Amino acid sequence: MVLKIANWLDERVGWSGVWEAIFLRKIPKVNWFYTLGSATLFTAVNQAVTGILLTLYYVPTPDHAYDSVQYITTQIPMGWLIRGLHHWGASAMVVLTVLHMLRVILLGAYKYPREVTWFTGVFLLLIVVGFGFTGYLLPWDQKAYWGSAVGSSIAGAAPVIGEWVLRVVRGGSDLSAVTLARFYGVHVWVLPASLILLLGIHMYLVIKIGISAVPQREDEA
Amino acid sequence: MNDKKKLDRRGFLGFATWAIGGIIGAGFGIPAIAYIIAPAMRKEEEQEWIRLGSASKVELGTPTLFKTKIEKQTGWITNEEEVSVYVLTENGRDFVAMSNICTHLGCRVRWISDQDVFFCPCHNAGFAKNGDVASGPPPRPLDQYQVKEEDGQLFVLGG
Amino acid sequence: MNKQEQKEYLEQYKRDKEKGVPFYPDILFKDAVISLVIFLALAALAYFIGTPLEERANPSDTSYTPKPEWYFLFLFQLLKYFPGELEVLAVVAIPTLAIILLFFLPFLDRNSKRHPLSRPWVTVLVLGSVVGVLFLTVQSIRETPPPSEAGQGDPVAALYTENCAVCHGGTILVPEGTNLHDIIAQGTHEGMPAWSGDLTSDEIDALAGFVLSPGGNALFKEFCSACHESSELVASDPIELKMALDEGLAYAPHADVNIPEWSDAISQQERTALLNFLVAPDGQRLFATNCAQCHGRSVSFAGEEAELRLLINQGGLHLEMPPWRETLSNDQLDALAGYVTNPSDTGDGLELFTQYCASCHGDRIPTMDDFDQAREIIASGGAHETMPVWGEVLTAEQFDALVSYTLEAAQGTPLEVGQELFAQNCTICHGDFGEGGPNPARPDDIIAPISTSEYLKTRDDHTLFQITAQGQPNFGMSPFGSAYGGPLDDDQVTALVAFIRSWEADPPVDLPPEVNTSSISLSSDEVYEQLCAQCHGPDGLGDVGPSLRDPGFRTNNTPQEIFETISNGHEATPMISWGDLLSADTIQDLTDFILALEITEAGVIPQPTPGFASFAEDVMPIFEAKCVPCHGSMGGWDGTTYDAVMTTGDNAPTVIPNDVENSILAQKIIGEQTYGAIMPPAGKMTNAEIQIILDWIAAGAPDN
C-alpha cells in the first residue's frame, strides 16, 4: 500500500530521479577533509533552525532585547540549549567555513571547471562574517553594545565616505534603537535570503560538476 | 560473496546514516517542541488573596466599589492591573464580592443607587443588588469572587 | 590552463569518478558522522560553558572595555599597528585587497597543477596568512591582561593598561606635534571615547606623559615614587621640576632628604625623559601653572601665532615696565624697593605693590636681595626679565600645546575655565551636566535641570550671573560671588555663566534622566500629587510655591495664564517649565484640576487691624529674614532701611500708609499680586508675619 502511494507520487513528482541524481551519483574516493563542506552546511542548518526558534521570543528593541534574551536563557525550558547552539554554532560556522575554504585552496579545487563555485563561496564567506557581526549586537548586553560600537566605528575610518558609511551602518551617528532594528533586520532577512540564494547556486554546482578528486602529485618535469 | 559483503556494508552505512539523521533530528526536534510549547505548559498562576480594604467601608445594603491594583507578570514584563470589586453586605458579617464586569460583553457596570441597580452602559443591561440579571441581554449574574474578612480587612481570591 | 589540459582534466575526473563510490551511503555517512560530532560538541559547549550574557548595555559606561567577537580580533589587533593616518590601510585597504585577491584566486593561479606541493606560492601564501591571522589573534588575547593584575605598584602604568592597552597595545607611537592631552580628553581619535568623563585632568596628563615618555615613567618609579605620587608632580611647575633635577641636593626642599646627586645618578637625556613624563603637553594646565600667576586667567593676545611663539620662546623682554620715578615719589620708590627685598615687611610697600605692580606681577613678587638695584629697576622701568625663557624649559610638544591653548583661549573667555569652575563648585548639586538631582541642602527636594535649552532660553546672562553670584538662599544655594561672601570673583562668575550658556545651543540633557515623557500617563490628580504638590503643597494651599486655592490667585490668573505658566515655567521663581514633560492635554487637565480646587475662605487671609506694630522691632526683622537677602542689592525695591522701604521699587511706592489694599507690598505678600515674581519666592510668609506687616501699613506705616 505504502509502495503504491509512493509509486503514484513518484510518477507525478519524479523524486526518484532527483534521488538518483543527487544521492546515488558516483563521486571520486575522497578523504575526511572533504566533509568540511557538509559540516559547514550542517552548521548553517543549525543556525537557521535555532535562529528561527529564537525569534519566537526575542524582541529587537533596546527596552526588551536584553530582557527577552535573559527570559529565553533562564525561563524557557531548553532555551539555554537553543541559544547555546546558536551562539556556539556561529563560531563553529566561521571556523568551518574558513577550514573548508583552506581545503579548497590547498587542494586546488577552485580550478577549472569549478571557478563559479569558488566565487559563490567567497561571497558566502562574507555573508557568514556579516551574520557574525550583526548577530553580536542582538543580545544588547555590554559586550554586544560596546563591541558593535567599536566594530561599526571602524567603518567610519574609511576615507571620504567613512562618516556616511557609519551613518548607514548605525542608522544615525549613534548606536541606538535604530541600529538594533536594522542589525536585526539584516540578520534575519537580508543575510538569510542572500545565503539561501548563493548556497543554492553553490550546491547546484557542486552536485552538477561533482566534488573534486584528491589531486595526485604529477612527476615534476 | 565479495559483492554481497559489500552490499551489506553499504546497507549498514545507509542504515547508520538514517539513524544518525534521526538522532540529530530528535536532538533539534524535542528541545524545539519543549521550547515552543513552554508558555502553554506553564502552570496557571496561583490565585492569591487580594486585599481590598477595610470592611468598615462597606455600607450596609449598598454595593460598595473597591479598586485595587495587582501586579501581573507576562513574559519578562510586569504590568499593573486594576481590579474593581463591588462588595455587598446586608449584616456587616457576610460579604458578597462581585466583579464589575458585565457578563454580556465585558463592559464595566456601575451601581446606580437611585434605581437600586447595576447599570451597564453598553447595552442597557441591569443587574439587581445581588448580581442577578434584572433586565437586558446578560446571560448570567455578575461573577462573584471568593471573599474573606480578616482583622477588619476584606480580601478576595483572584489573580 | 589550456584547452588540452582542460580536456585531460575532465577525462581524468571521469576515470576517478568511475573508480569512486556512490554519494549515498558512503560519503553521506561520513557527513552524517561529522554533523553528529559537531552537534554534540555544540550542545556540550552550551551545557558546560553556557552562553554568556553580560550586564545590560549601558551606553553611558565608557569604562567598559569593548571586545569584538573572537574571529574579528585579528582585525582589531591589526589596527594597533597602523596608528593615525595609516589606519585607513588596516581598516579599508588590507581587508579589501585580501577579499579581492581571494575572489580572483582562480585567475591568479591558472596553472593546471593542483597538488599543494606543486603550487608552492599559493600554498606558502595561504599558510602564511593563516599563521599571520592566528598570530594576531593570540597577540590580541595576550595583550589584554586582566586589569587587576596589570601594573601593580605603578599607578600610571596601571591606568594605561586598564584604559588604553586594550586598543593600543603596549606602546603608542605619537607623531611629533600631537596634542596628546586633547586627544585623550576629547577622544578625537576614531573609536576612542572622550576620557575626560572618566579620568581626572591629572590622570590624563599622567597618561599623556606615560605615552610620550615611557622611559620617564620607569625613571620616575625608580627615583621619585618613594616620596612622590606621579599625579602630584604632573601638576607642578616645570621650572621647579627642572630646578630640582638640575640642582640636586642644592635644591632647597631636597636639602634634608637623603637623595643621590641627580647629575650623577641620571644622565641629562634621562632627566629630559623624566621631565617629559611629568610635564604633559596640556596647554591649559601649562598656562595655569606657568602663565596664570602673572597673566591671570583671562588670556588676551591679539597678535599672530608666530609672534606669540617668539614671545613665549624667548621670554623676558616683552614687558615694558613704566619708569615709575615719573609717577611715584622717592618715598614710595623706597617703600616698594624695601618691599621686594623683604616681602615680609608689610608697610606701605605692600599697599603700593598691590596698587601699582600686582596688575602685571600678580602675587608673584619679583624679590631681589639688593635694595639699590631693586630701586633702580623700579625707578627706571623699561624691559625687564620677569618672564622666564620658556624655550629652554618646555619641550616642543609642551610649547605647541601652550601656544595653541593661548591662541584659542584668547578668542574669548575660555570655556574650559568655566567648565573647571563648574566642576569644582556646581556639580555637587547640579550634576556634571547641569542635570540636577536631589537637593543636598533640602531633603525631598529635587533640583531641576539647568542645562535644558528651555531653562536657558528663559534666563539671560545677567540673571544667571545674579543667581550664581547671590545664590538662592531659599533653596539652599549659597552665594558664589565674592561680593556676597562667595569664593568666585566677577570674572570667574562670568566664565561660569559663559560655560552654562554654552549648553543652550546643544543641551547635554533635554530632560532629567529619571523623567521620561512617555512614562507620565497619570490622571491629573496623580500628576498634581507627584509634581505640583512638591511646591504647592498636597492640598494646593502652597508651600514653596503660592497657594493655588487662594482667591487672589484665581482673580489674577486666567485659566489660559495658568496653562501657560505650567507649560513655560515662571521666570524668577523655581517653577520649571513642564511643557517638556507633560503633554498639552495633561496640562489642560491639570489646569482644570487646579481650577476645580475649592477656593479657601477669603477670611484665611489676615485682615489688617490697625494696631501697634513697630517698624524697627517687628517689621524690619521680617524684612531682614525674608526680603533683604535679595532686596538689598539686586535692584528694584530695597528693604534695608525705612526710607528705602518707603521710596524704592520699580513701581514705587510699594507701601501706601493706611491703604493696605493698594500697597503693592501687601498685595505681594498676601499673594494677590502675581504679576512678576511671587514674593517671597520660597513660599508665603506665615500668617503672623503677614499680619504684622499689614497692621503696620494699616497704622500708617510709621517709622517707629
Tab-separated table of N, CA and C in Angstrom, chain C residues 298-368:
chain	number	residue	atom	x	y	z
C	298	SER	N	42.419	85.346	32.516
C	298	SER	CA	41.848	85.787	31.255
C	298	SER	C	42.974	86.007	30.266
C	299	VAL	N	42.978	85.230	29.252
C	299	VAL	CA	44.061	85.269	28.294
C	299	VAL	C	43.722	86.311	27.249
C	300	SER	N	44.602	87.227	27.021
C	300	SER	CA	44.334	88.139	25.926
C	300	SER	C	45.585	88.266	25.083
C	301	PHE	N	45.454	87.973	23.850
C	301	PHE	CA	46.563	88.125	22.928
C	301	PHE	C	45.974	88.310	21.553
C	302	ALA	N	46.355	89.376	20.896
C	302	ALA	CA	45.697	89.683	19.642
C	302	ALA	C	46.605	89.482	18.441
C	303	GLY	N	47.864	89.136	18.667
C	303	GLY	CA	48.804	89.095	17.549
C	303	GLY	C	48.782	87.787	16.770
C	304	GLU	N	49.794	87.637	15.946
C	304	GLU	CA	49.934	86.429	15.129
C	304	GLU	C	50.507	85.301	15.966
C	305	GLU	N	50.344	84.093	15.445
C	305	GLU	CA	50.867	82.944	16.172
C	305	GLU	C	52.390	83.021	16.274
C	306	ALA	N	53.032	83.392	15.168
C	306	ALA	CA	54.497	83.416	15.159
C	306	ALA	C	55.017	84.370	16.233
C	307	GLU	N	54.305	85.470	16.364
C	307	GLU	CA	54.691	86.474	17.349
C	307	GLU	C	54.634	85.888	18.754
C	308	LEU	N	53.518	85.190	19.003
C	308	LEU	CA	53.315	84.578	20.312
C	308	LEU	C	54.388	83.542	20.591
C	309	ARG	N	54.693	82.756	19.563
C	309	ARG	CA	55.740	81.734	19.716
C	309	ARG	C	57.050	82.383	20.150
C	310	LEU	N	57.398	83.426	19.440
C	310	LEU	CA	58.651	84.104	19.726
C	310	LEU	C	58.644	84.631	21.162
C	311	LEU	N	57.496	85.221	21.499
C	311	LEU	CA	57.361	85.803	22.824
C	311	LEU	C	57.600	84.783	23.915
C	312	ILE	N	56.858	83.675	23.791
C	312	ILE	CA	56.977	82.660	24.838
C	312	ILE	C	58.357	82.048	24.811
C	313	ASN	N	58.834	81.800	23.615
C	313	ASN	CA	60.105	81.122	23.450
C	313	ASN	C	61.247	81.914	24.084
C	314	GLN	N	61.247	83.208	23.818
C	314	GLN	CA	62.373	83.994	24.309
C	314	GLN	C	62.132	84.565	25.695
C	315	GLY	N	60.872	84.640	26.049
C	315	GLY	CA	60.560	85.120	27.386
C	315	GLY	C	61.062	86.535	27.604
C	316	GLY	N	61.253	86.813	28.842
C	316	GLY	CA	61.960	88.003	29.244
C	316	GLY	C	61.462	89.343	28.751
C	317	LEU	N	61.921	89.674	27.574
C	317	LEU	CA	61.950	91.077	27.204
C	317	LEU	C	60.623	91.690	26.768
C	318	HIS	N	59.543	91.030	26.973
C	318	HIS	CA	58.359	91.554	26.319
C	318	HIS	C	57.591	92.568	27.139
C	319	LEU	N	57.824	92.620	28.389
C	319	LEU	CA	57.020	93.524	29.196
C	319	LEU	C	57.733	94.853	29.390
C	320	GLU	N	57.092	95.903	28.964
C	320	GLU	CA	57.645	97.225	29.166
C	320	GLU	C	57.132	97.759	30.487
C	321	MET	N	58.017	97.905	31.440
C	321	MET	CA	57.586	98.469	32.706
C	321	MET	C	57.779	99.982	32.659
C	322	PRO	N	56.781	100.716	33.091
C	322	PRO	CA	56.951	102.173	33.034
C	322	PRO	C	58.036	102.615	33.995
C	323	PRO	N	58.692	103.712	33.682
C	323	PRO	CA	59.662	104.280	34.636
C	323	PRO	C	58.892	104.895	35.795
C	324	TRP	N	58.870	104.205	36.897
C	324	TRP	CA	57.996	104.610	37.992
C	324	TRP	C	58.399	105.940	38.645
C	325	ARG	N	59.645	106.341	38.375
C	325	ARG	CA	60.071	107.591	39.020
C	325	ARG	C	59.225	108.758	38.529
C	326	GLU	N	58.609	108.612	37.379
C	326	GLU	CA	57.780	109.696	36.871
C	326	GLU	C	56.461	109.806	37.621
C	327	THR	N	55.990	108.713	38.172
C	327	THR	CA	54.699	108.766	38.855
C	327	THR	C	54.821	108.711	40.364
C	328	LEU	N	55.860	108.088	40.842
C	328	LEU	CA	55.940	107.882	42.280
C	328	LEU	C	56.966	108.807	42.926
C	329	SER	N	56.681	109.075	44.171
C	329	SER	CA	57.638	109.900	44.914
C	329	SER	C	58.800	109.035	45.351
C	330	ASN	N	59.857	109.690	45.803
C	330	ASN	CA	61.031	108.946	46.262
C	330	ASN	C	60.698	108.027	47.426
C	331	ASP	N	59.861	108.537	48.307
C	331	ASP	CA	59.495	107.717	49.460
C	331	ASP	C	58.780	106.448	49.014
C	332	GLN	N	57.900	106.653	48.049
C	332	GLN	CA	57.155	105.486	47.560
C	332	GLN	C	58.079	104.478	46.896
C	333	LEU	N	59.062	104.995	46.125
C	333	LEU	CA	60.022	104.092	45.493
C	333	LEU	C	60.811	103.319	46.543
C	334	ASP	N	61.183	104.029	47.575
C	334	ASP	CA	61.918	103.373	48.661
C	334	ASP	C	61.081	102.271	49.285
C	335	ALA	N	59.805	102.625	49.531
C	335	ALA	CA	58.928	101.640	50.167
C	335	ALA	C	58.784	100.395	49.286
C	336	LEU	N	58.633	100.618	47.987
C	336	LEU	CA	58.483	99.476	47.073
C	336	LEU	C	59.742	98.632	47.023
C	337	ALA	N	60.873	99.308	46.905
C	337	ALA	CA	62.131	98.572	46.832
C	337	ALA	C	62.341	97.782	48.122
C	338	GLY	N	61.943	98.410	49.234
C	338	GLY	CA	62.063	97.703	50.506
C	338	GLY	C	61.167	96.489	50.537
C	339	TYR	N	59.994	96.659	49.933
C	339	TYR	CA	59.052	95.537	49.948
C	339	TYR	C	59.565	94.357	49.137
C	340	VAL	N	60.128	94.629	47.944
C	340	VAL	CA	60.587	93.491	47.133
C	340	VAL	C	61.855	92.865	47.682
C	341	THR	N	62.621	93.617	48.468
C	341	THR	CA	63.786	92.966	49.072
C	341	THR	C	63.389	92.210	50.325
C	342	ASN	N	62.305	92.660	50.941
C	342	ASN	CA	61.853	91.960	52.145
C	342	ASN	C	60.319	91.933	52.186
C	343	PRO	N	59.732	90.994	51.493
C	343	PRO	CA	58.271	90.972	51.347
C	343	PRO	C	57.540	90.809	52.666
C	344	SER	N	58.223	90.318	53.690
C	344	SER	CA	57.505	90.101	54.940
C	344	SER	C	57.227	91.429	55.636
C	345	ASP	N	57.927	92.489	55.172
C	345	ASP	CA	57.671	93.804	55.731
C	345	ASP	C	56.401	94.364	55.123
C	346	THR	N	55.360	94.422	55.903
C	346	THR	CA	54.075	94.830	55.362
C	346	THR	C	53.769	96.279	55.677
C	347	GLY	N	54.640	97.135	55.273
C	347	GLY	CA	54.386	98.546	55.462
C	347	GLY	C	53.629	99.104	54.270
C	348	ASP	N	54.016	100.300	53.846
C	348	ASP	CA	53.387	100.918	52.691
C	348	ASP	C	53.665	100.111	51.429
C	349	GLY	N	54.811	99.408	51.476
C	349	GLY	CA	55.223	98.663	50.278
C	349	GLY	C	54.147	97.758	49.748
C	350	LEU	N	53.540	97.000	50.622
C	350	LEU	CA	52.519	96.059	50.210
C	350	LEU	C	51.382	96.792	49.498
C	351	GLU	N	50.985	97.897	50.113
C	351	GLU	CA	49.883	98.669	49.547
C	351	GLU	C	50.233	99.178	48.152
C	352	LEU	N	51.467	99.716	48.041
C	352	LEU	CA	51.910	100.235	46.752
C	352	LEU	C	52.005	99.118	45.719
C	353	PHE	N	52.551	98.012	46.185
C	353	PHE	CA	52.700	96.878	45.267
C	353	PHE	C	51.336	96.468	44.736
C	354	THR	N	50.377	96.341	45.655
C	354	THR	CA	49.046	95.953	45.252
C	354	THR	C	48.481	96.961	44.258
C	355	GLN	N	48.782	98.226	44.518
C	355	GLN	CA	48.199	99.273	43.688
C	355	GLN	C	48.834	99.354	42.309
C	356	TYR	N	50.159	99.281	42.279
C	356	TYR	CA	50.844	99.566	41.011
C	356	TYR	C	51.386	98.327	40.305
C	357	CYS	N	51.777	97.345	41.043
C	357	CYS	CA	52.544	96.260	40.416
C	357	CYS	C	51.726	94.992	40.188
C	358	ALA	N	50.779	94.774	41.103
C	358	ALA	CA	50.128	93.461	41.091
C	358	ALA	C	49.378	93.191	39.794
C	359	SER	N	48.940	94.269	39.126
C	359	SER	CA	48.174	94.012	37.910
C	359	SER	C	49.010	93.255	36.886
C	360	CYS	N	50.323	93.483	36.888
C	360	CYS	CA	51.159	92.692	35.979
C	360	CYS	C	51.856	91.540	36.704
C	361	HIS	N	52.309	91.803	37.890
C	361	HIS	CA	53.127	90.801	38.571
C	361	HIS	C	52.300	89.788	39.343
C	362	GLY	N	50.999	90.081	39.508
C	362	GLY	CA	50.204	89.150	40.281
C	362	GLY	C	50.744	89.060	41.683
C	363	ASP	N	50.558	87.938	42.315
C	363	ASP	CA	51.097	87.824	43.674
C	363	ASP	C	52.495	87.228	43.681
C	364	ARG	N	53.036	87.051	42.473
C	364	ARG	CA	54.430	86.589	42.467
C	364	ARG	C	55.334	87.817	42.565
C	365	ILE	N	55.897	87.987	43.731
C	365	ILE	CA	56.688	89.189	43.958
C	365	ILE	C	58.098	88.974	43.420
C	366	PRO	N	58.518	89.849	42.532
C	366	PRO	CA	59.888	89.697	41.995
C	366	PRO	C	60.931	90.089	43.050
C	367	THR	N	61.243	89.182	43.897
C	367	THR	CA	62.138	89.519	45.017
C	367	THR	C	63.564	89.737	44.550
C	368	MET	N	64.227	90.599	45.227
C	368	MET	CA	65.644	90.868	44.943
C	368	MET	C	66.363	91.015	46.268
